[in-house]
Coordinates of C-alpha atoms in Angstrom, one line a residue:
X21 CA 130.5 87.9 135.4
X22 CA 132.0 90.7 137.5
X23 CA 129.6 93.7 138.2
X24 CA 129.9 96.6 135.9
X25 CA 131.3 98.9 138.8
X26 CA 134.2 96.4 139.5
X27 CA 135.0 96.3 135.8
X28 CA 134.9 100.1 135.6
X29 CA 137.3 100.4 138.5
X30 CA 139.8 97.8 137.0
X31 CA 139.6 99.7 133.7
X32 CA 140.4 103.1 135.4
X33 CA 143.2 101.4 137.4
X34 CA 144.8 100.0 134.1
X35 CA 144.4 103.7 132.7
X36 CA 146.1 105.3 135.8
X37 CA 148.9 102.7 136.1
X38 CA 152.2 104.5 136.2
X39 CA 154.9 103.0 134.1
X40 CA 158.1 102.3 135.8
X41 CA 160.9 104.0 134.4
X42 CA 163.2 101.7 132.3
X43 CA 166.8 101.6 134.0
X44 CA 168.4 101.5 130.6
X45 CA 166.7 104.5 129.1
X46 CA 167.9 108.0 128.8
X47 CA 167.2 110.2 131.8
X48 CA 166.1 113.1 129.8
X49 CA 163.2 115.3 131.2
X50 CA 161.5 115.2 128.0
X51 CA 161.1 111.5 128.1
X52 CA 160.1 111.1 131.8
X53 CA 158.2 114.3 132.6
X54 CA 155.5 113.7 135.1
X55 CA 152.5 116.0 135.7
X56 CA 149.8 116.1 138.4
X57 CA 146.1 115.7 137.2
X58 CA 143.5 117.2 139.7
X59 CA 140.6 114.8 140.2
X60 CA 138.3 116.4 142.9
X61 CA 140.3 116.1 145.9
X62 CA 142.6 113.4 144.8
X63 CA 145.3 113.4 142.3
X64 CA 147.5 111.0 140.4
X65 CA 150.8 111.3 138.7
X66 CA 151.0 110.1 135.2
X67 CA 153.8 109.8 132.9
X68 CA 153.6 111.4 129.4
X69 CA 155.8 108.7 128.0
X70 CA 153.7 106.1 126.3
X71 CA 154.3 102.4 127.6
X72 CA 155.9 99.8 125.4
X73 CA 153.7 98.9 122.4
X74 CA 153.0 95.4 123.7
X75 CA 151.6 96.3 126.9
X76 CA 149.5 99.4 125.6
X77 CA 147.8 97.3 123.1
X78 CA 146.9 94.5 125.5
X79 CA 145.5 97.1 128.1
X80 CA 143.7 99.1 125.4
X81 CA 142.1 95.9 124.1
X82 CA 141.0 94.9 127.6
X83 CA 139.5 98.4 128.3
X84 CA 137.5 98.4 125.0
X85 CA 136.3 94.8 125.9
X86 CA 135.0 96.0 129.2
X87 CA 133.6 99.2 127.6
X88 CA 131.6 97.3 125.0
X89 CA 129.8 95.3 127.8
X90 CA 128.3 98.4 129.4
X91 CA 125.1 100.1 128.6
X92 CA 125.0 103.6 126.6
X93 CA 124.5 105.6 129.9
X94 CA 127.3 103.8 131.7
X95 CA 129.6 104.4 128.6
X96 CA 128.7 108.0 128.8
X97 CA 129.4 108.1 132.5
X98 CA 132.7 106.4 132.1
X99 CA 134.0 108.6 129.3
X100 CA 133.0 111.8 131.4
X101 CA 135.0 110.3 134.4
X102 CA 137.8 109.6 132.1
X103 CA 137.9 113.1 130.5
X104 CA 137.9 114.8 133.9
X105 CA 141.1 113.1 134.6
X106 CA 142.9 114.5 131.6
X107 CA 144.7 117.7 131.3
X108 CA 143.9 120.7 128.9
X109 CA 146.3 119.6 126.3
X110 CA 144.5 116.3 126.0
X111 CA 141.1 118.1 126.0
X112 CA 142.2 120.0 123.0
X113 CA 143.0 116.8 121.0
X114 CA 139.6 115.2 121.9
X115 CA 137.8 118.4 121.0
X116 CA 139.4 118.5 117.4
X117 CA 138.6 114.8 117.0
X118 CA 134.9 115.2 118.1
X119 CA 134.2 118.4 116.1
X120 CA 133.7 116.8 112.6
X121 CA 131.8 113.8 114.3
X122 CA 129.3 116.3 115.7
X123 CA 128.6 118.1 112.5
X124 CA 125.5 117.0 110.4
X125 CA 124.6 117.8 106.9
X126 CA 120.9 118.4 107.6
X127 CA 120.2 119.7 104.0
X128 CA 121.3 116.2 102.7
X129 CA 119.7 114.3 105.5
X130 CA 116.2 115.9 105.2
X131 CA 115.5 114.7 101.6
X132 CA 116.7 111.2 102.8
X133 CA 113.7 111.4 105.1
X134 CA 111.3 112.3 102.5
X135 CA 111.6 116.1 103.8
X136 CA 112.7 117.9 100.5
X137 CA 110.2 120.7 101.2
X138 CA 111.8 121.5 104.5
X139 CA 115.3 121.6 102.9
X140 CA 114.1 123.8 100.3
X141 CA 112.3 126.2 102.8
X142 CA 115.5 126.5 104.7
X143 CA 117.5 127.5 101.8
X144 CA 115.1 129.8 100.5
X145 CA 116.0 132.3 103.2
X146 CA 119.5 132.7 101.8
X147 CA 120.4 136.0 99.9
X148 CA 122.3 135.7 96.5
X149 CA 125.8 135.5 97.8
X150 CA 124.9 132.7 100.3
X151 CA 122.9 130.7 97.7
X152 CA 125.9 130.8 95.3
X153 CA 128.1 129.3 98.2
X154 CA 125.3 126.7 99.0
X155 CA 125.5 125.4 95.5
X156 CA 129.1 124.7 95.8
X157 CA 128.7 122.5 99.1
X158 CA 127.9 119.4 97.3
X159 CA 125.8 117.9 94.6
X160 CA 122.8 117.1 96.8
X161 CA 122.6 120.9 98.0
X162 CA 122.8 121.9 94.4
X163 CA 120.1 119.4 93.6
X164 CA 117.7 120.9 96.5
X165 CA 118.4 124.4 95.1
X166 CA 117.8 123.5 91.5
X167 CA 114.7 121.3 92.0
X168 CA 113.2 123.9 94.6
X169 CA 113.7 126.6 92.0
X170 CA 115.3 128.9 94.7
X171 CA 116.7 131.4 92.3
X172 CA 113.3 132.1 91.0
X173 CA 112.0 132.3 94.5
X174 CA 114.7 134.7 95.4
X175 CA 113.9 137.0 92.6
X176 CA 110.2 136.8 93.3
X177 CA 110.9 137.8 96.9
X178 CA 112.8 140.8 95.7
X179 CA 110.0 141.8 93.3
X180 CA 107.4 141.6 96.1
X181 CA 109.4 143.8 98.6
X182 CA 111.4 146.2 96.5
X183 CA 109.6 148.7 94.0
X184 CA 112.8 149.0 91.9
X185 CA 112.7 145.3 91.3
X186 CA 109.1 145.4 90.6
X187 CA 109.3 148.1 88.2
X188 CA 112.2 146.6 86.5
X189 CA 110.4 143.3 86.1
X190 CA 107.6 145.0 84.3
X191 CA 109.7 147.2 82.1
X192 CA 112.2 144.4 81.1
X193 CA 109.4 141.9 80.6
X194 CA 110.8 139.1 83.0
X195 CA 107.7 139.4 85.2
X196 CA 106.0 137.0 82.9
X197 CA 108.3 134.2 84.2
X198 CA 107.4 134.9 87.8
X199 CA 104.7 133.7 90.2
X200 CA 103.7 130.7 88.3
X201 CA 102.0 128.0 90.4
X202 CA 103.4 125.0 88.6
X203 CA 107.0 124.5 87.7
X204 CA 106.3 123.3 84.3
X205 CA 104.8 126.8 83.5
X206 CA 108.2 128.4 83.3
X207 CA 111.8 128.0 82.4
X208 CA 114.4 125.9 84.6
X209 CA 116.3 127.0 87.5
X210 CA 119.3 127.8 85.5
X211 CA 117.3 130.6 83.7
X212 CA 116.7 132.4 86.8
X213 CA 120.4 131.6 88.0
X214 CA 121.6 133.5 84.9
X215 CA 119.0 136.2 85.1
X216 CA 119.9 137.4 88.7
X217 CA 123.3 138.9 87.8
X218 CA 121.8 140.7 84.8
X219 CA 119.1 142.3 87.1
X220 CA 121.8 143.5 89.4
X221 CA 123.8 144.8 86.5
X222 CA 120.6 146.7 85.4
X223 CA 120.1 148.1 88.9
X224 CA 123.7 149.2 89.1
X225 CA 123.4 150.9 85.6
X226 CA 120.3 152.8 86.7
X227 CA 121.9 154.0 90.0
X228 CA 125.0 155.1 88.1
X229 CA 122.8 156.9 85.6
X230 CA 121.1 158.9 88.3
X231 CA 124.4 159.8 89.9
X232 CA 126.0 160.6 86.6
X233 CA 122.9 162.6 85.2
X234 CA 122.8 160.3 82.1
X235 CA 119.2 160.1 80.8
X236 CA 117.1 159.9 77.7
X237 CA 115.1 163.0 77.4
X238 CA 111.6 163.3 75.9
X239 CA 109.7 166.5 75.5
X240 CA 106.0 167.3 75.2
X241 CA 105.2 170.7 73.6
X242 CA 101.9 171.6 75.3
X243 CA 101.1 174.4 72.7
X244 CA 98.8 176.4 75.0
X245 CA 96.9 178.9 72.8
X246 CA 97.0 181.9 75.2
X247 CA 98.7 181.8 78.6
X248 CA 101.6 179.5 78.6
X249 CA 102.7 177.1 81.4
X250 CA 102.1 173.8 83.0
X251 CA 101.2 174.1 86.7
X252 CA 100.7 170.6 87.9
X253 CA 100.9 167.0 86.8
X254 CA 100.7 163.3 87.6
X255 CA 101.6 160.3 85.7
X256 CA 101.4 156.5 85.6
X257 CA 102.6 153.9 83.2
X258 CA 99.9 154.8 80.5
X259 CA 99.3 158.5 80.9
X260 CA 100.2 161.9 82.2
X261 CA 97.6 164.3 83.3
X262 CA 98.5 167.9 83.3
X263 CA 96.9 171.3 84.6
X264 CA 97.7 174.3 82.5
X265 CA 97.7 178.0 82.8
X266 CA 95.2 178.2 80.0
X267 CA 92.4 176.8 82.2
X268 CA 92.6 173.3 80.7
X269 CA 93.5 169.8 81.8
X270 CA 95.4 167.8 79.2
X271 CA 95.7 164.1 79.1
X272 CA 98.8 162.5 77.4
X273 CA 99.6 159.1 76.0
X274 CA 102.7 158.3 77.9
X275 CA 104.3 156.1 75.1
X276 CA 103.4 158.1 72.1
X277 CA 103.3 161.5 73.8
X278 CA 100.1 162.4 71.9
X279 CA 97.3 164.5 73.6
X280 CA 94.4 162.1 74.2
X281 CA 92.0 164.4 75.8
X282 CA 91.4 168.0 76.7
X283 CA 89.2 168.8 79.6
X284 CA 87.7 172.4 79.9
X285 CA 85.3 173.9 82.5
X286 CA 87.5 175.9 84.8
X287 CA 87.5 179.6 84.3
X288 CA 91.0 180.1 85.8
X289 CA 94.4 178.4 85.7
X290 CA 94.5 174.9 86.9
X291 CA 96.9 175.0 89.7
X292 CA 96.7 171.6 91.2
X293 CA 95.4 168.0 90.4
X294 CA 95.5 164.5 91.6
X295 CA 93.6 161.4 90.2
X296 CA 93.2 157.8 90.9
X297 CA 91.5 154.9 89.0
X298 CA 88.0 156.6 89.2
X299 CA 88.3 160.4 89.4
X300 CA 90.6 163.5 88.7
X301 CA 90.2 166.3 91.2
X302 CA 91.5 169.6 90.3
X303 CA 91.8 173.0 92.0
X304 CA 91.9 176.4 90.2
X305 CA 92.5 180.1 90.5
X306 CA 88.7 180.4 89.9
X307 CA 88.5 179.3 93.6
X308 CA 86.8 176.0 92.8
X309 CA 87.5 172.3 93.0
X310 CA 86.2 170.1 90.3
X311 CA 85.9 166.4 90.3
X312 CA 86.0 164.6 86.8
X313 CA 85.5 161.1 85.6
X314 CA 89.0 159.8 84.9
X315 CA 87.7 157.6 81.8
X316 CA 85.1 160.0 80.1
X317 CA 86.3 163.5 81.3
X318 CA 82.7 164.3 82.3
X319 CA 82.5 166.8 85.4
X320 CA 81.0 164.9 88.3
X321 CA 81.0 167.6 90.9
X322 CA 82.1 171.2 91.6
X323 CA 82.9 172.4 95.2
X324 CA 82.4 176.0 95.9
X325 CA 84.1 176.9 99.3
X326 CA 87.3 178.8 99.0
X327 CA 87.1 182.6 98.6
X328 CA 90.3 182.7 96.5
X329 CA 92.5 180.4 94.3
X330 CA 92.8 176.7 95.3
X331 CA 96.6 176.3 95.5
X332 CA 97.0 172.6 96.5
X333 CA 94.9 169.6 97.4
X334 CA 95.4 165.9 98.3
X335 CA 92.8 163.0 98.7
X336 CA 93.1 159.4 100.0
X337 CA 91.0 156.8 101.7
X338 CA 87.7 158.9 101.9
X339 CA 89.4 162.1 103.1
X340 CA 90.4 165.3 101.0
X341 CA 92.3 168.4 102.1
X342 CA 92.5 171.6 100.0
X343 CA 94.2 174.9 100.7
X344 CA 93.9 178.2 99.3
X345 CA 95.3 181.7 98.9
X346 CA 92.5 182.8 101.4
X347 CA 94.7 181.4 104.2
X348 CA 92.4 178.5 105.0
X349 CA 92.6 174.7 104.9
X350 CA 89.4 172.7 104.0
X351 CA 89.0 169.1 105.2
X352 CA 86.5 167.1 103.5
X353 CA 84.7 163.7 103.7
X354 CA 84.8 162.1 100.3
X355 CA 82.4 159.2 100.3
X356 CA 82.2 159.3 96.5
X357 CA 82.7 161.6 93.7
X358 CA 79.3 163.1 94.1
X359 CA 79.2 162.9 97.8
X360 CA 81.8 165.2 99.2
X361 CA 81.0 167.2 102.4
X362 CA 82.9 169.8 104.3
X363 CA 84.2 168.4 107.7
X364 CA 86.2 171.2 109.2
X365 CA 88.1 174.5 108.2
X366 CA 91.5 175.0 109.6
X367 CA 92.6 178.5 110.4
X368 CA 95.9 179.6 111.6
X369 CA 98.2 180.6 108.8
X370 CA 98.8 184.4 108.3
X371 CA 99.2 184.2 104.5
X372 CA 98.3 181.9 101.6
X373 CA 98.5 178.2 102.2
X374 CA 100.6 177.0 99.4
X375 CA 100.6 173.2 100.0
X376 CA 99.2 170.5 102.1
X377 CA 99.9 166.7 102.6
X378 CA 98.5 164.3 105.1
X379 CA 98.4 160.7 106.3
X380 CA 96.4 158.9 109.0
X381 CA 98.2 160.8 111.8
X382 CA 98.8 164.3 110.7
X383 CA 97.9 167.1 108.1
X384 CA 100.8 169.3 107.2
X385 CA 100.4 172.7 105.7
X386 CA 102.9 175.2 104.5
X387 CA 102.4 179.0 103.9
X388 CA 103.7 182.1 102.7
X389 CA 103.9 183.2 106.3
X390 CA 107.2 181.1 106.6
X391 CA 105.8 178.4 108.7
X392 CA 104.7 174.7 108.6
X393 CA 101.8 173.7 110.7
X394 CA 101.0 170.3 112.0
X395 CA 97.3 169.2 112.5
X396 CA 95.8 166.1 113.9
X397 CA 94.1 164.2 111.0
X398 CA 91.4 162.5 113.2
X399 CA 90.4 165.6 115.4
X400 CA 91.7 168.5 113.1
X401 CA 93.2 170.1 116.1
X402 CA 96.4 172.1 115.9
X403 CA 99.6 170.2 117.0
X404 CA 102.7 172.3 116.4
X405 CA 104.4 174.8 114.2
X406 CA 107.7 174.1 112.4
X407 CA 109.7 177.4 112.2
X408 CA 113.1 177.9 110.3
X409 CA 112.5 179.2 106.7
X410 CA 113.4 182.8 106.2
X411 CA 110.7 183.6 103.5
X412 CA 107.6 182.0 102.4
X413 CA 107.2 178.2 101.8
X414 CA 106.2 177.1 98.3
X415 CA 106.3 173.2 98.4
X416 CA 106.3 170.3 100.9
X417 CA 106.0 166.5 101.1
X418 CA 105.5 164.6 104.3
X419 CA 105.9 161.0 104.9
X420 CA 106.5 158.8 108.1
X421 CA 108.4 161.2 110.4
X422 CA 110.0 163.1 107.7
X423 CA 108.9 166.4 106.2
X424 CA 110.9 168.1 103.3
X425 CA 110.1 171.6 102.3
X426 CA 111.1 174.1 99.7
X427 CA 111.0 177.9 100.1
X428 CA 111.5 181.2 98.5
X429 CA 114.6 181.7 100.7
X430 CA 116.1 179.2 97.9
X431 CA 116.7 176.4 100.6
X432 CA 115.2 173.0 101.3
X433 CA 114.8 171.9 104.8
X434 CA 114.3 168.4 106.3
X435 CA 112.2 168.2 109.6
X436 CA 111.3 165.6 112.1
X437 CA 107.5 166.1 112.4
X438 CA 107.3 164.6 115.8
X439 CA 109.7 166.9 117.7
X440 CA 109.7 169.8 115.2
X441 CA 113.4 169.7 114.8
X442 CA 115.1 170.9 111.5
X443 CA 117.5 168.0 110.5
X444 CA 119.2 169.6 107.6
X445 CA 119.3 172.6 105.3
X446 CA 120.1 172.0 101.6
X447 CA 121.4 174.9 99.7
X448 CA 122.2 175.2 96.1
X449 CA 119.1 176.7 94.2
X450 CA 119.4 180.2 93.1
X451 CA 115.8 181.1 93.1
X452 CA 112.6 180.0 94.8
X453 CA 112.3 176.2 95.2
X454 CA 108.8 175.6 93.8
X455 CA 108.5 171.7 93.8
X456 CA 110.0 168.9 95.8
X457 CA 109.6 165.1 96.2
X458 CA 111.4 162.3 97.8
X459 CA 111.5 158.6 98.2
X460 CA 113.8 156.3 100.3
X461 CA 116.8 157.2 98.5
X462 CA 116.7 160.7 97.1
X463 CA 115.2 164.1 97.0
X464 CA 114.4 165.8 93.7
X465 CA 113.6 169.6 93.5
X466 CA 112.7 172.0 91.0
X467 CA 113.1 175.8 91.2
X468 CA 112.5 179.2 89.4
X469 CA 116.0 179.1 88.4
X470 CA 115.0 176.5 85.7
X471 CA 117.0 173.8 87.4
X472 CA 116.1 170.2 88.8
X473 CA 118.4 169.1 91.5
X474 CA 118.9 165.5 92.8
X475 CA 120.0 165.0 96.3
X476 CA 121.1 162.1 98.4
X477 CA 118.5 161.6 101.1
X478 CA 120.4 159.2 103.3
X479 CA 123.4 161.6 103.5
X480 CA 121.2 164.6 103.9
X481 CA 120.0 162.7 107.1
X482 CA 123.4 161.9 108.4
X483 CA 124.7 164.8 110.2
X484 CA 128.2 163.8 109.6
X485 CA 128.0 164.1 105.8
X486 CA 129.6 167.3 104.3
X487 CA 127.2 169.6 102.7
X488 CA 129.3 169.4 99.5
X489 CA 128.3 165.8 99.0
X490 CA 124.5 166.2 99.2
X491 CA 123.7 167.4 95.7
X492 CA 124.3 164.5 93.4
X493 CA 123.4 166.1 90.1
X494 CA 122.0 169.3 88.6
X495 CA 119.6 168.8 85.5
X496 CA 119.2 171.7 83.3
X497 CA 116.7 171.5 80.2
X498 CA 113.9 173.7 81.1
X499 CA 114.0 177.2 79.7
X500 CA 111.6 178.5 82.3
X501 CA 110.6 178.2 86.0
X502 CA 110.0 174.6 87.0
X503 CA 106.5 174.4 88.4
X504 CA 105.9 170.7 89.3
X505 CA 107.6 167.2 89.1
X506 CA 107.3 163.8 90.2
X507 CA 109.7 160.8 89.9
X508 CA 110.1 157.1 90.5
X509 CA 113.1 154.8 90.4
X510 CA 113.3 155.1 86.6
X511 CA 112.3 158.7 85.7
X512 CA 111.6 162.3 86.5
X513 CA 108.6 164.0 84.9
X514 CA 108.7 167.7 85.3
X515 CA 106.5 170.6 83.9
X516 CA 107.5 174.4 83.6
X517 CA 106.5 177.9 82.6
X518 CA 108.2 177.1 79.2
X519 CA 105.0 175.2 78.4
X520 CA 106.7 171.8 78.2
X521 CA 106.6 168.5 80.0
X522 CA 110.0 166.8 80.1
X523 CA 110.4 163.1 80.8
X524 CA 113.9 162.2 82.1
X525 CA 114.5 158.5 81.5
X526 CA 117.4 156.9 83.5
X527 CA 116.6 153.4 82.5
X528 CA 116.6 153.4 78.7
X529 CA 119.7 155.5 78.0
X530 CA 121.2 155.4 74.6
X531 CA 124.8 153.7 74.3
X532 CA 126.2 157.0 73.2
X533 CA 125.2 158.6 76.6
X534 CA 126.3 155.6 78.5
X535 CA 129.9 155.9 77.2
X536 CA 130.1 159.3 78.5
X537 CA 133.1 159.9 80.7
X538 CA 131.3 162.0 83.3
X539 CA 131.6 160.2 86.8
X540 CA 129.6 160.6 89.8
X541 CA 130.8 162.6 92.8
X542 CA 130.4 159.7 95.0
X543 CA 130.4 156.0 94.6
X544 CA 127.0 154.4 95.2
X545 CA 126.4 150.8 95.8
X546 CA 122.9 149.3 95.6
X547 CA 121.7 147.8 98.7
X548 CA 118.5 145.9 98.8
X549 CA 116.1 146.5 101.7

C-alpha cells in the first residue's frame, strides 16, 4: 500500500488536472474561462468548465477511496489544504452547505442524554415573547416547556421581582397557584399559559386607568366632633390609621370602612404618624411623641423633648428622626418601644422644620426657611444644602439619589441629593403643595387647592420631555385642603381638611367608568423591570 502522503499528492494532482479544451466545442469565453488560484507562492490555472461526466465520476470515486483510507486528522488537513486552493465563490457554496450541518438542537439533545432539567433551566430564562416562539420550534421543545411548567415559573419570577405583579396576584387570587413544591399541587402548564395574557391585560388596564383618571372612589367620613381635618395617615391591606385635628387617632377597617378603634391621649392635633407590625408612633402639636401598641392601642411611651409642635417623624431599623416647629431635628436610638434614647439634635434651619426622611446614608430635612438640608445618618454631621424653592417647603420624600419636594411657592422640585442639583421643576398646583409621594413610575402630589395631581416621574427626569406632558391627570374630589396622601400600584388614599379620607381605586373600576371616552394625554406601555 502506498504511503498516505503519496496518495494525498495523487489526489491533489487529480483535483488540479487541467482539462484540455475539446477542439469541436464552441470557443465561447463563458465555457472556457480560466482563473488563477493563489496557493502560497505557487498558483495553478483551473478551468471553470466541468470535465465530461465519465471522467469526473471516476476521478471523484478515486479521491473518495483515498480519502476514506486516511485518519480523521489527515482528512481534516487534506480538506483544509483543498479549501485553500479554492476561490471565494466556491467558499461561499461550501459555507452554505456547512451551516445547517453545524447547527445543533441542544434542547432536544439534552433530554436524550437524560438532562431534561438542564434544558428546562435554559428555557426558563426566556421572556414571554421568546417562550411563545420556543413552543413553536418543535414538539420536543413544547414538551420541555410544558413538563417544566415554564409559564408558571415565568409568572413566579415576575411576582418575586415586580411589586405590581405581587399585588395583582394577591388581589386577583392567583397567588394560591404559585410557589408549590410539587407539580401535582397545582394546575397544568396550560393554565399558566392562558393566565399570562390575562395578567398583562389587567396590568395594561390599570396603567390606562391611572393615565385616564378612571377610578372607583370610596369615602370615609371621619365625623370629628370639634375641630375637623385629617392631618396624616398610613395604610396596609387591612387597615387605615389616621391622625386627626381633634387630637385623636382613628383606626379604620379598609374593607368595611368602619372605625375599629379610637386612640386618645394627645392634648393637641395629631400632625404625623408612622406604624409597623408592633407600634404606632405619633407626633402632635402638644410637642410630644407618643408610642402606642398597634394591637391594643395602649400607650407604651411618651417622649418629651421638642419645645413646640412635632411636625413630622420617621423611624426604621432602630433609628427615629423627629422634627419640630422649634426649628430642630432630633435623632433617636429606638431599641424598643420603651427604650428610646436621644442620640443627637441637629440644628441649622432658620424656621420650622416641616418634614424629614432618611435612609442608611442621609437624613434629609426641609423647612419654612426655603432650604433642604442633608445630614449624614451615621455621624449626624451636616453635608449640604439644596437651594431653589422661592418659599417655604412643606413636604418631601427621599429615596436613592432622588429627593422630591413640594413648597408654598406652588411648585414641586426634583433634586439629585449627591450633587445638590435641581433636575426639574413641576408647575401646575395653584396653592401650597402640602404632600408628595413617588415610586418608580409616578409622583402623586396634594395641595391646598384641593387637587391631587399624578405626574410621570420618568418623563420628569428626562430633560428633553416637554413640561406639558408631565402632569398625567388631575383628580378633584376633596372639598378642602389635601393634607396627606399615600399610594401604591393600585390606589391613592388621601386625607383632607374636609374631614374625609378618600380611597381612589384604579384596579376595581366599574364597567361604566371603563367605557368612558376620556383618553390619556400620552400612550403608556407597561414595561417589566
